[in-house]
PDB file of N, CA and C in Angstrom:
ATOM      1  N   MET A   1       1.089  -1.080   0.227  1.00 56.00           N
ATOM      2  CA  MET A   1      -0.199   0.018   0.103  1.00 56.00           C
ATOM      3  C   MET A   1       0.915   1.213   0.050  1.00 56.00           C
ATOM      4  N   GLU A   2       0.736   2.204  -0.987  1.00 53.00           N
ATOM      5  CA  GLU A   2       1.085   3.179  -0.966  1.00 53.00           C
ATOM      6  C   GLU A   2       1.128   4.364  -0.062  1.00 53.00           C
ATOM      7  N   PRO A   3       1.932   4.998   0.832  1.00 55.00           N
ATOM      8  CA  PRO A   3       1.126   6.291   1.555  1.00 55.00           C
ATOM      9  C   PRO A   3       0.292   7.303   0.762  1.00 55.00           C
ATOM     10  N   ALA A   4      -0.208   7.780   1.802  1.00 57.00           N
ATOM     11  CA  ALA A   4      -1.537   8.774   0.923  1.00 57.00           C
ATOM     12  C   ALA A   4      -0.869  10.465   0.810  1.00 57.00           C
ATOM     13  N   ILE A   5       0.573  10.811   1.544  1.00 56.00           N
ATOM     14  CA  ILE A   5       1.208  11.836   0.610  1.00 56.00           C
ATOM     15  C   ILE A   5       1.543  11.839  -0.880  1.00 56.00           C
ATOM     16  N   THR A   6       2.132  10.532  -1.473  1.00 58.00           N
ATOM     17  CA  THR A   6       2.332  10.938  -2.641  1.00 58.00           C
ATOM     18  C   THR A   6       0.883  10.346  -3.436  1.00 58.00           C
ATOM     19  N   THR A   7       0.340   9.439  -3.007  1.00 57.00           N
ATOM     20  CA  THR A   7      -1.262  10.121  -4.003  1.00 57.00           C
ATOM     21  C   THR A   7      -1.671  10.904  -3.851  1.00 57.00           C
ATOM     22  N   GLU A   8      -2.033  11.698  -2.741  1.00 58.00           N
ATOM     23  CA  GLU A   8      -2.924  12.945  -2.760  1.00 58.00           C
ATOM     24  C   GLU A   8      -2.094  13.893  -1.575  1.00 58.00           C
ATOM     25  N   PRO A   9      -1.390  14.616  -2.642  1.00 57.00           N
ATOM     26  CA  PRO A   9      -0.542  15.506  -1.677  1.00 57.00           C
ATOM     27  C   PRO A   9      -1.372  16.689  -0.744  1.00 57.00           C
ATOM     28  N   LYS A  10      -2.534  16.828  -1.590  1.00 63.00           N
ATOM     29  CA  LYS A  10      -3.315  17.922  -1.429  1.00 63.00           C
ATOM     30  C   LYS A  10      -4.311  17.870  -0.191  1.00 63.00           C
ATOM     31  N   SER A  11      -4.170  16.734   0.216  1.00 67.00           N
ATOM     32  CA  SER A  11      -5.258  16.557   1.797  1.00 67.00           C
ATOM     33  C   SER A  11      -4.320  16.615   2.757  1.00 67.00           C
ATOM     34  N   TRP A  12      -2.971  17.653   2.648  1.00 68.00           N
ATOM     35  CA  TRP A  12      -2.326  17.301   3.628  1.00 68.00           C
ATOM     36  C   TRP A  12      -2.298  19.249   3.838  1.00 68.00           C
ATOM     37  N   GLU A  13      -2.756  19.731   2.907  1.00 76.00           N
ATOM     38  CA  GLU A  13      -2.258  21.403   3.090  1.00 76.00           C
ATOM     39  C   GLU A  13      -3.155  21.876   3.376  1.00 76.00           C
ATOM     40  N   PRO A  14      -4.635  21.361   4.221  1.00 80.00           N
ATOM     41  CA  PRO A  14      -5.666  21.869   5.160  1.00 80.00           C
ATOM     42  C   PRO A  14      -5.082  21.968   6.598  1.00 80.00           C
ATOM     43  N   PHE A  15      -4.196  20.164   6.776  1.00 84.00           N
ATOM     44  CA  PHE A  15      -3.622  20.383   8.368  1.00 84.00           C
ATOM     45  C   PHE A  15      -2.645  21.257   8.589  1.00 84.00           C
ATOM     46  N   TYR A  16      -2.257  21.418   7.362  1.00 84.00           N
ATOM     47  CA  TYR A  16      -0.466  21.673   7.597  1.00 84.00           C
ATOM     48  C   TYR A  16      -0.698  23.532   7.705  1.00 84.00           C
ATOM     49  N   PHE A  17      -1.785  24.276   7.109  1.00 86.00           N
ATOM     50  CA  PHE A  17      -2.224  25.442   7.448  1.00 86.00           C
ATOM     51  C   PHE A  17      -2.823  25.688   8.728  1.00 86.00           C
ATOM     52  N   ILE A  18      -3.679  24.358   9.200  1.00 88.00           N
ATOM     53  CA  ILE A  18      -4.623  24.895  10.461  1.00 88.00           C
ATOM     54  C   ILE A  18      -2.952  24.689  11.139  1.00 88.00           C
ATOM     55  N   PHE A  19      -2.417  24.076  11.657  1.00 90.00           N
ATOM     56  CA  PHE A  19      -0.997  24.049  12.226  1.00 90.00           C
ATOM     57  C   PHE A  19      -0.160  25.023  12.220  1.00 90.00           C
ATOM     58  N   ILE A  20       0.116  26.000  11.376  1.00 90.00           N
ATOM     59  CA  ILE A  20       0.742  26.701  11.066  1.00 90.00           C
ATOM     60  C   ILE A  20       0.287  27.885  11.655  1.00 90.00           C
ATOM     61  N   PHE A  21      -1.570  28.316  11.461  1.00 90.00           N
ATOM     62  CA  PHE A  21      -2.399  29.071  12.057  1.00 90.00           C
ATOM     63  C   PHE A  21      -2.012  29.040  13.742  1.00 90.00           C
ATOM     64  N   THR A  22      -2.580  27.808  14.295  1.00 92.00           N
ATOM     65  CA  THR A  22      -2.837  27.717  14.956  1.00 92.00           C
ATOM     66  C   THR A  22      -1.240  28.068  15.994  1.00 92.00           C
ATOM     67  N   SER A  23       0.369  27.628  15.628  1.00 91.00           N
ATOM     68  CA  SER A  23       1.145  27.948  16.098  1.00 91.00           C
ATOM     69  C   SER A  23       1.577  29.854  16.356  1.00 91.00           C
ATOM     70  N   LEU A  24       1.047  29.969  15.371  1.00 90.00           N
ATOM     71  CA  LEU A  24       1.106  31.527  15.060  1.00 90.00           C
ATOM     72  C   LEU A  24       0.374  31.850  16.147  1.00 90.00           C
ATOM     73  N   HIS A  25      -0.739  32.036  16.475  1.00 89.00           N
ATOM     74  CA  HIS A  25      -1.727  32.683  17.264  1.00 89.00           C
ATOM     75  C   HIS A  25      -0.853  32.245  18.829  1.00 89.00           C
ATOM     76  N   PHE A  26      -0.411  30.452  18.981  1.00 91.00           N
ATOM     77  CA  PHE A  26       0.004  30.515  20.338  1.00 91.00           C
ATOM     78  C   PHE A  26       1.293  30.979  20.723  1.00 91.00           C
ATOM     79  N   THR A  27       1.795  31.500  19.704  1.00 90.00           N
ATOM     80  CA  THR A  27       3.369  32.139  19.783  1.00 90.00           C
ATOM     81  C   THR A  27       3.021  33.712  19.532  1.00 90.00           C
ATOM     82  N   SER A  28       2.153  34.057  19.339  1.00 89.00           N
ATOM     83  CA  SER A  28       1.970  35.306  19.830  1.00 89.00           C
ATOM     84  C   SER A  28       1.303  35.782  20.910  1.00 89.00           C
ATOM     85  N   PHE A  29       0.393  35.074  21.283  1.00 88.00           N
ATOM     86  CA  PHE A  29      -0.165  34.793  22.706  1.00 88.00           C
ATOM     87  C   PHE A  29       0.408  35.017  23.721  1.00 88.00           C
ATOM     88  N   CYS A  30       1.765  34.389  23.650  1.00 80.00           N
ATOM     89  CA  CYS A  30       2.818  33.705  25.085  1.00 80.00           C
ATOM     90  C   CYS A  30       3.317  34.974  24.732  1.00 80.00           C
ATOM     91  N   PHE A  31       3.726  35.643  23.730  1.00 86.00           N
ATOM     92  CA  PHE A  31       4.923  36.833  23.629  1.00 86.00           C
ATOM     93  C   PHE A  31       4.236  38.023  24.228  1.00 86.00           C
ATOM     94  N   CYS A  32       2.880  38.138  23.609  1.00 80.00           N
ATOM     95  CA  CYS A  32       2.000  38.964  24.759  1.00 80.00           C
ATOM     96  C   CYS A  32       1.565  38.568  25.895  1.00 80.00           C
ATOM     97  N   TYR A  33       1.868  37.652  26.491  1.00 83.00           N
ATOM     98  CA  TYR A  33       1.791  37.155  27.992  1.00 83.00           C
ATOM     99  C   TYR A  33       2.873  37.555  28.682  1.00 83.00           C
ATOM    100  N   VAL A  34       4.163  36.847  28.271  1.00 82.00           N
ATOM    101  CA  VAL A  34       5.176  37.708  28.461  1.00 82.00           C
ATOM    102  C   VAL A  34       5.663  39.378  28.775  1.00 82.00           C
ATOM    103  N   LYS A  35       5.198  39.574  27.814  1.00 81.00           N
ATOM    104  CA  LYS A  35       5.255  41.215  27.804  1.00 81.00           C
ATOM    105  C   LYS A  35       4.184  41.982  28.608  1.00 81.00           C
ATOM    106  N   LEU A  36       3.168  41.455  28.846  1.00 78.00           N
ATOM    107  CA  LEU A  36       2.081  41.937  30.119  1.00 78.00           C
ATOM    108  C   LEU A  36       3.169  41.820  31.302  1.00 78.00           C
ATOM    109  N   ASN A  37       3.573  40.630  31.373  1.00 74.00           N
ATOM    110  CA  ASN A  37       4.179  40.147  32.764  1.00 74.00           C
ATOM    111  C   ASN A  37       5.040  40.686  33.356  1.00 74.00           C
ATOM    112  N   SER A  38       6.210  41.390  32.368  1.00 75.00           N
ATOM    113  CA  SER A  38       7.657  41.662  32.457  1.00 75.00           C
ATOM    114  C   SER A  38       7.305  43.080  32.385  1.00 75.00           C
ATOM    115  N   PHE A  39       5.690  43.847  31.849  1.00 71.00           N
ATOM    116  CA  PHE A  39       5.542  45.031  32.253  1.00 71.00           C
ATOM    117  C   PHE A  39       4.708  45.419  33.571  1.00 71.00           C
ATOM    118  N   HIS A  40       3.988  44.280  33.841  1.00 68.00           N
ATOM    119  CA  HIS A  40       3.296  44.564  35.389  1.00 68.00           C
ATOM    120  C   HIS A  40       4.110  43.913  36.548  1.00 68.00           C
ATOM    121  N   GLY A  41       4.788  43.134  36.224  1.00 67.00           N
ATOM    122  CA  GLY A  41       5.403  42.527  37.320  1.00 67.00           C
ATOM    123  C   GLY A  41       6.227  43.771  38.213  1.00 67.00           C
ATOM    124  N   PRO A  42       6.868  44.711  37.968  1.00 66.00           N
ATOM    125  CA  PRO A  42       7.903  45.258  38.588  1.00 66.00           C
ATOM    126  C   PRO A  42       6.216  45.957  39.700  1.00 66.00           C
ATOM    127  N   PHE A  43       5.378  46.598  39.013  1.00 65.00           N
ATOM    128  CA  PHE A  43       4.414  47.046  39.527  1.00 65.00           C
ATOM    129  C   PHE A  43       3.385  46.373  40.843  1.00 65.00           C
ATOM    130  N   LEU A  44       3.456  44.953  40.334  1.00 62.00           N
ATOM    131  CA  LEU A  44       2.606  44.524  41.617  1.00 62.00           C
ATOM    132  C   LEU A  44       3.412  44.005  42.348  1.00 62.00           C
ATOM    133  N   ARG A  45       5.210  43.992  42.315  1.00 67.00           N
ATOM    134  CA  ARG A  45       6.345  44.195  43.195  1.00 67.00           C
ATOM    135  C   ARG A  45       6.315  44.714  44.101  1.00 67.00           C
ATOM    136  N   ARG A  46       6.008  46.393  43.817  1.00 67.00           N
ATOM    137  CA  ARG A  46       6.081  47.080  44.203  1.00 67.00           C
ATOM    138  C   ARG A  46       5.017  47.452  45.469  1.00 67.00           C
ATOM    139  N   ALA A  47       4.194  47.284  44.814  1.00 62.00           N
ATOM    140  CA  ALA A  47       2.358  47.382  45.026  1.00 62.00           C
ATOM    141  C   ALA A  47       2.668  45.992  47.025  1.00 62.00           C
ATOM    142  N   THR A  48       2.937  44.984  46.417  1.00 61.00           N
ATOM    143  CA  THR A  48       3.085  44.179  47.860  1.00 61.00           C
ATOM    144  C   THR A  48       4.166  44.695  48.421  1.00 61.00           C
ATOM    145  N   THR A  49       5.410  45.329  48.259  1.00 63.00           N
ATOM    146  CA  THR A  49       6.626  45.948  49.465  1.00 63.00           C
ATOM    147  C   THR A  49       5.760  46.963  50.147  1.00 63.00           C
ATOM    148  N   LEU A  50       4.943  47.467  49.246  1.00 62.00           N
ATOM    149  CA  LEU A  50       4.174  48.711  50.254  1.00 62.00           C
ATOM    150  C   LEU A  50       3.231  48.135  51.193  1.00 62.00           C
ATOM    151  N   ASN A  51       2.658  46.794  50.444  1.00 60.00           N
ATOM    152  CA  ASN A  51       1.271  46.867  51.755  1.00 60.00           C
ATOM    153  C   ASN A  51       1.836  46.163  52.856  1.00 60.00           C
ATOM    154  N   GLU A  52       3.204  45.499  52.503  1.00 54.00           N
ATOM    155  CA  GLU A  52       3.829  44.971  53.780  1.00 54.00           C
ATOM    156  C   GLU A  52       4.264  46.308  55.364  1.00 54.00           C
TER     157      GLU A  52
END
């Protein structure tokens, strides 16, 4: 039996597109999350030290 990739290469294109799309969204979400943490980190630490 031959693999489906050689007989029908177009069947893998949607899966490849979805994988790229989700990975791009995941990386952008992680980047924004890290940026928010690095931005709010010092302010939150200052607030906790002021409360103590």
